[in-house]
Amino acid sequence: MKKHFLITAGPTREPLDPVRYLTNRSSGKMGYALAGAARHEGHRVTLISGPCDLDVPEGVDYLPVETAAEMYGAVERYIAKSDIAIFAAAVADYRPAHVPEHKIKKTGDTLTIDFIKNPDILGSARTEFGYEGTLIGFAAETENVEENARGKLQRKGCDFVVANDVSRKDIGFDSSENEVMLVFAEHTEPLPKDDKYQLSLDIIARALAI
Ligand code: PMT
């Protein structure tokens, strides 16, 4: 049966002042591969994406956002329409507490900026948004990958978490390949290194089986 997927992808950009921002190394390749693969399988797809230099897969409903707050708002608005939500975006956990109206001047030898926590979008799905569909998170880890991913699975109410080791240069951020573990409550299924599109087909198949 055809389903409606909501997929988050790419980085967020948190402004520091009118000309600078804080971001991360996410290219969007993983999220866009998931969107393209789900669409190719005939599903409806809503792709909520931070700034990426990629072509939007054909036939996908595309919602561009910049900041974590904007991504939160877009997910809040659209998640109830989806059957399966997959959170592949690398969302900034913090943003500057205050964004000045004008460019920050080079005055002292050091510069201190206070950060405040961004909303946890995935963590809000079950609680704030009351989402009852299939919920799949990602976990970007540099150590204790499986253990940390299982913690996220439990805290955020996911059906499974796609865990990747982002300390490796050959997979994860900005690579066309990935090697992931699908972490469920009671077991873990490793998927061997493959291109992100092929892995996406596997992830989608597991999501549809829930
Ligand atoms: O975009 P690519 O270059 O292809 O790289 C792919 C990837 C490495 C970005 C991807 O495979 C990946 O791991 N995505 C998750 C990145 C991340 O921020 O993971 P996390 O462990 O910090 O967050 C856990 C989960 O919570 C993720 O599903 C994340 O989307 C979500 N989250 C995190 C913080 C936040 N404020 N809101 C969220 O929804």
Tab-separated table of C-alpha atoms and ligand atoms in Angstrom:
chain	number	residue	atom	x	y	z
A	1	MET	CA	0.000	0.000	0.000
A	2	LYS	CA	1.254	3.486	-0.842
A	3	LYS	CA	2.147	5.698	2.135
A	4	HIS	CA	2.912	9.339	2.826
A	5	PHE	CA	6.498	9.927	4.014
A	6	LEU	CA	7.729	13.057	5.802
A	7	ILE	CA	11.522	13.335	5.612
A	8	THR	CA	13.831	15.944	7.146
A	9	ALA	CA	17.210	16.486	5.491
A	10	GLY	CA	20.319	18.617	5.425
A	11	PRO	CA	21.822	20.999	7.955
A	12	THR	CA	20.228	23.940	9.690
A	13	ARG	CA	21.745	27.424	9.643
A	14	GLU	CA	21.644	29.449	12.830
A	15	PRO	CA	22.390	33.158	12.274
A	16	LEU	CA	25.129	34.765	14.380
A	17	ASP	CA	24.574	38.207	12.882
A	18	PRO	CA	23.194	39.450	9.524
A	19	VAL	CA	26.177	38.048	7.560
A	20	ARG	CA	27.332	34.953	9.502
A	21	TYR	CA	25.805	31.672	10.558
A	22	LEU	CA	26.558	28.429	12.401
A	23	THR	CA	26.016	25.180	10.519
A	24	ASN	CA	27.440	21.653	10.119
A	25	ARG	CA	28.790	19.281	7.479
A	26	SER	CA	25.497	17.713	6.374
A	27	SER	CA	25.153	17.785	2.577
A	28	GLY	CA	21.583	16.484	2.554
A	29	LYS	CA	22.578	13.416	0.497
A	30	MET	CA	21.128	10.916	2.992
A	31	GLY	CA	17.765	12.662	3.340
A	32	TYR	CA	17.439	13.368	-0.385
A	33	ALA	CA	18.287	9.723	-1.173
A	34	LEU	CA	15.500	8.642	1.203
A	35	ALA	CA	13.079	11.080	-0.430
A	36	GLY	CA	14.027	9.958	-3.952
A	37	ALA	CA	13.816	6.275	-3.071
A	38	ALA	CA	10.423	6.593	-1.351
A	39	ARG	CA	9.060	8.551	-4.302
A	40	HIS	CA	10.531	6.027	-6.760
A	41	GLU	CA	8.648	3.292	-4.884
A	42	GLY	CA	5.427	5.217	-5.555
A	43	HIS	CA	4.930	6.838	-2.151
A	44	ARG	CA	3.968	10.451	-1.524
A	45	VAL	CA	6.890	12.391	-0.015
A	46	THR	CA	7.142	15.677	1.863
A	47	LEU	CA	10.795	16.737	2.114
A	48	ILE	CA	11.607	19.398	4.716
A	49	SER	CA	15.148	20.473	4.043
A	50	GLY	CA	17.771	22.822	5.359
A	51	PRO	CA	20.012	24.580	2.810
A	52	CYS	CA	21.491	21.976	0.400
A	53	ASP	CA	23.156	22.143	-2.984
A	54	LEU	CA	21.219	19.164	-4.391
A	55	ASP	CA	18.455	18.690	-6.932
A	56	VAL	CA	15.110	17.998	-5.306
A	57	PRO	CA	13.926	14.534	-6.418
A	58	GLU	CA	11.139	14.758	-8.966
A	59	GLY	CA	7.586	14.481	-7.674
A	60	VAL	CA	8.512	15.294	-4.077
A	61	ASP	CA	6.719	18.067	-2.105
A	62	TYR	CA	9.610	20.296	-1.072
A	63	LEU	CA	9.640	22.678	1.890
A	64	PRO	CA	12.903	24.616	2.266
A	65	VAL	CA	13.827	25.945	5.714
A	66	GLU	CA	16.931	27.521	7.232
A	67	THR	CA	16.888	27.383	11.012
A	68	ALA	CA	15.972	24.653	13.490
A	69	ALA	CA	13.011	26.780	14.592
A	70	GLU	CA	11.731	26.928	10.992
A	71	MET	CA	12.207	23.154	10.600
A	72	TYR	CA	10.307	22.621	13.860
A	73	GLY	CA	7.431	24.755	12.553
A	74	ALA	CA	7.292	22.920	9.209
A	75	VAL	CA	7.346	19.480	10.869
A	76	GLU	CA	4.690	20.547	13.375
A	77	ARG	CA	2.477	21.670	10.484
A	78	TYR	CA	2.876	18.639	8.214
A	79	ILE	CA	3.700	15.576	10.343
A	80	ALA	CA	0.078	14.630	11.075
A	81	LYS	CA	-0.511	14.136	7.338
A	82	SER	CA	2.245	11.493	7.116
A	83	ASP	CA	2.221	7.752	7.832
A	84	ILE	CA	5.994	7.439	8.209
A	85	ALA	CA	8.363	10.192	9.399
A	86	ILE	CA	12.138	9.897	8.962
A	87	PHE	CA	14.434	12.474	10.562
A	88	ALA	CA	17.749	12.517	8.671
A	89	ALA	CA	18.470	16.242	9.178
A	90	ALA	CA	21.461	17.397	11.188
A	91	VAL	CA	19.706	19.989	13.327
A	92	ALA	CA	21.753	22.464	15.364
A	93	ASP	CA	21.226	21.660	19.025
A	94	TYR	CA	21.909	25.294	20.022
A	95	ARG	CA	21.498	28.754	18.502
A	96	PRO	CA	22.876	32.133	19.546
A	97	ALA	CA	20.789	33.568	22.361
A	98	HIS	CA	20.826	37.005	20.765
A	99	VAL	CA	21.264	37.888	17.077
A	100	PRO	CA	22.401	41.512	16.709
A	101	GLU	CA	20.801	43.704	14.061
A	102	HIS	CA	24.225	44.714	12.709
A	103	LYS	CA	27.415	42.823	11.850
A	104	ILE	CA	29.516	41.909	14.897
A	105	LYS	CA	32.600	44.170	14.919
A	106	LYS	CA	36.153	42.975	15.435
A	107	THR	CA	36.812	44.629	18.782
A	108	GLY	CA	38.554	42.336	21.307
A	109	ASP	CA	41.012	39.416	20.970
A	110	THR	CA	38.292	36.978	21.961
A	111	LEU	CA	34.572	36.837	21.315
A	112	THR	CA	32.051	35.118	23.563
A	113	ILE	CA	28.609	34.160	22.310
A	114	ASP	CA	25.882	32.693	24.509
A	115	PHE	CA	23.863	29.834	23.022
A	116	ILE	CA	20.423	28.579	23.949
A	117	LYS	CA	18.935	25.169	23.228
A	118	ASN	CA	16.942	24.613	20.051
A	119	PRO	CA	13.746	22.555	20.234
A	120	ASP	CA	14.278	18.824	19.717
A	121	ILE	CA	12.080	18.217	16.666
A	122	LEU	CA	12.269	14.416	16.684
A	123	GLY	CA	11.838	14.425	20.461
A	124	SER	CA	8.659	16.505	20.065
A	125	ALA	CA	6.978	14.175	17.564
A	126	ARG	CA	5.291	11.849	20.073
A	127	THR	CA	4.840	14.388	22.865
A	128	GLU	CA	4.183	17.885	21.466
A	129	PHE	CA	2.809	16.864	18.051
A	130	GLY	CA	0.953	13.701	19.213
A	131	TYR	CA	2.301	11.761	16.226
A	132	GLU	CA	1.103	8.160	16.045
A	133	GLY	CA	2.690	7.072	12.748
A	134	THR	CA	5.932	5.158	12.246
A	135	LEU	CA	8.773	7.287	13.635
A	136	ILE	CA	12.380	6.813	12.541
A	137	GLY	CA	15.252	8.868	13.889
A	138	PHE	CA	18.895	8.987	12.947
A	139	ALA	CA	21.795	8.977	15.388
A	140	ALA	CA	25.061	10.633	14.383
A	141	GLU	CA	27.607	9.225	16.810
A	142	THR	CA	31.390	9.244	17.212
A	143	GLU	CA	31.556	6.617	20.000
A	144	ASN	CA	29.345	3.904	21.571
A	145	VAL	CA	27.241	4.084	18.424
A	146	GLU	CA	24.719	1.321	19.169
A	147	GLU	CA	24.310	2.168	22.868
A	148	ASN	CA	23.826	5.898	22.209
A	149	ALA	CA	21.387	5.180	19.383
A	150	ARG	CA	19.295	2.906	21.628
A	151	GLY	CA	19.153	5.707	24.222
A	152	LYS	CA	17.793	8.057	21.529
A	153	LEU	CA	15.293	5.407	20.398
A	154	GLN	CA	13.886	5.176	23.926
A	155	ARG	CA	13.962	8.888	24.795
A	156	LYS	CA	12.350	10.003	21.540
A	157	GLY	CA	9.780	7.208	21.123
A	158	CYS	CA	11.120	5.952	17.765
A	159	ASP	CA	10.230	2.654	16.126
A	160	PHE	CA	13.861	2.351	15.095
A	161	VAL	CA	16.940	4.535	14.804
A	162	VAL	CA	19.384	4.592	11.894
A	163	ALA	CA	22.787	4.895	13.554
A	164	ASN	CA	25.938	5.991	11.748
A	165	ASP	CA	29.502	6.581	12.882
A	166	VAL	CA	30.232	10.166	11.835
A	167	SER	CA	33.878	9.974	12.924
A	168	ARG	CA	34.575	8.026	9.707
A	169	LYS	CA	35.529	9.975	6.595
A	170	ASP	CA	34.316	7.346	4.098
A	171	ILE	CA	30.683	7.360	5.275
A	172	GLY	CA	28.198	9.663	7.025
A	173	PHE	CA	28.532	13.398	6.420
A	174	ASP	CA	28.916	14.524	2.804
A	175	SER	CA	29.720	11.057	1.470
A	176	SER	CA	27.752	9.248	-1.219
A	177	GLU	CA	27.972	6.057	0.873
A	178	ASN	CA	26.958	5.136	4.378
A	179	GLU	CA	27.174	2.150	6.722
A	180	VAL	CA	24.433	2.062	9.310
A	181	MET	CA	22.885	0.008	12.081
A	182	LEU	CA	19.121	-0.157	12.372
A	183	VAL	CA	18.647	-0.070	16.140
A	184	PHE	CA	15.330	-1.469	17.380
A	185	ALA	CA	14.229	-1.828	21.027
A	186	GLU	CA	15.162	-5.510	21.216
A	187	HIS	CA	17.687	-6.052	18.437
A	188	THR	CA	20.084	-4.386	16.023
A	189	GLU	CA	20.388	-4.993	12.307
A	190	PRO	CA	23.648	-3.880	10.682
A	191	LEU	CA	23.444	-2.854	7.009
A	192	PRO	CA	26.754	-3.153	5.137
A	193	LYS	CA	28.387	-0.137	3.494
A	194	ASP	CA	26.488	0.850	0.369
A	195	ASP	CA	25.440	3.947	-1.530
A	196	LYS	CA	22.881	6.080	0.238
A	197	TYR	CA	20.152	5.371	-2.321
A	198	GLN	CA	20.435	1.598	-1.911
A	199	LEU	CA	20.484	1.918	1.885
A	200	SER	CA	17.423	4.157	1.625
A	201	LEU	CA	15.501	1.404	-0.168
A	202	ASP	CA	16.409	-0.964	2.696
A	203	ILE	CA	15.399	1.573	5.372
A	204	ILE	CA	12.088	2.215	3.608
A	205	ALA	CA	11.396	-1.519	3.354
A	206	ARG	CA	11.995	-1.902	7.134
A	207	ALA	CA	9.762	1.105	7.860
A	208	LEU	CA	6.942	-0.308	5.759
A	209	ALA	CA	7.189	-3.651	7.613
A	210	ILE	CA	6.303	-2.039	10.981
B	1	PMT	O1	23.459	14.932	4.896
B	1	PMT	P1	24.603	13.970	4.630
B	1	PMT	O2	25.876	14.687	4.249
B	1	PMT	O3	24.212	12.889	3.639
B	1	PMT	O4	24.962	13.227	6.012
B	1	PMT	C1	24.052	12.317	6.550
B	1	PMT	C2	23.940	12.481	8.093
B	1	PMT	C3	25.281	12.126	8.740
B	1	PMT	C4	23.577	13.934	8.445
B	1	PMT	C5	22.789	11.510	8.541
B	1	PMT	O5	23.142	10.188	8.204
B	1	PMT	C6	22.537	11.626	10.046
B	1	PMT	O6	23.190	11.004	10.867
B	1	PMT	N1	21.549	12.473	10.413
B	1	PMT	C7	21.255	12.821	11.827
B	1	PMT	C8	22.202	13.904	12.257
B	1	PMT	C9	22.025	14.316	13.708
B	1	PMT	O7	21.915	15.496	13.964
B	1	PMT	O8	21.944	13.331	14.579
B	1	PMT	P2	21.787	13.494	16.190
B	1	PMT	O9	22.269	12.215	16.768
B	1	PMT	O10	22.436	14.769	16.675
B	1	PMT	O11	20.231	13.678	16.376
B	1	PMT	C10	19.375	12.573	16.658
B	1	PMT	C11	18.081	12.699	15.897
B	1	PMT	O12	17.323	13.815	16.395
B	1	PMT	C12	18.218	12.900	14.398
B	1	PMT	O13	17.169	12.181	13.769
B	1	PMT	C13	18.002	14.407	14.210
B	1	PMT	O14	17.424	14.717	12.936
B	1	PMT	C14	17.007	14.699	15.337
B	1	PMT	N2	17.107	16.056	15.918
B	1	PMT	C15	18.229	16.459	16.564
B	1	PMT	C16	18.269	17.688	17.172
B	1	PMT	C17	17.118	18.516	17.097
B	1	PMT	N3	17.126	19.718	17.668
B	1	PMT	N4	16.023	18.100	16.446
B	1	PMT	C18	15.999	16.882	15.843
B	1	PMT	O15	14.979	16.504	15.224
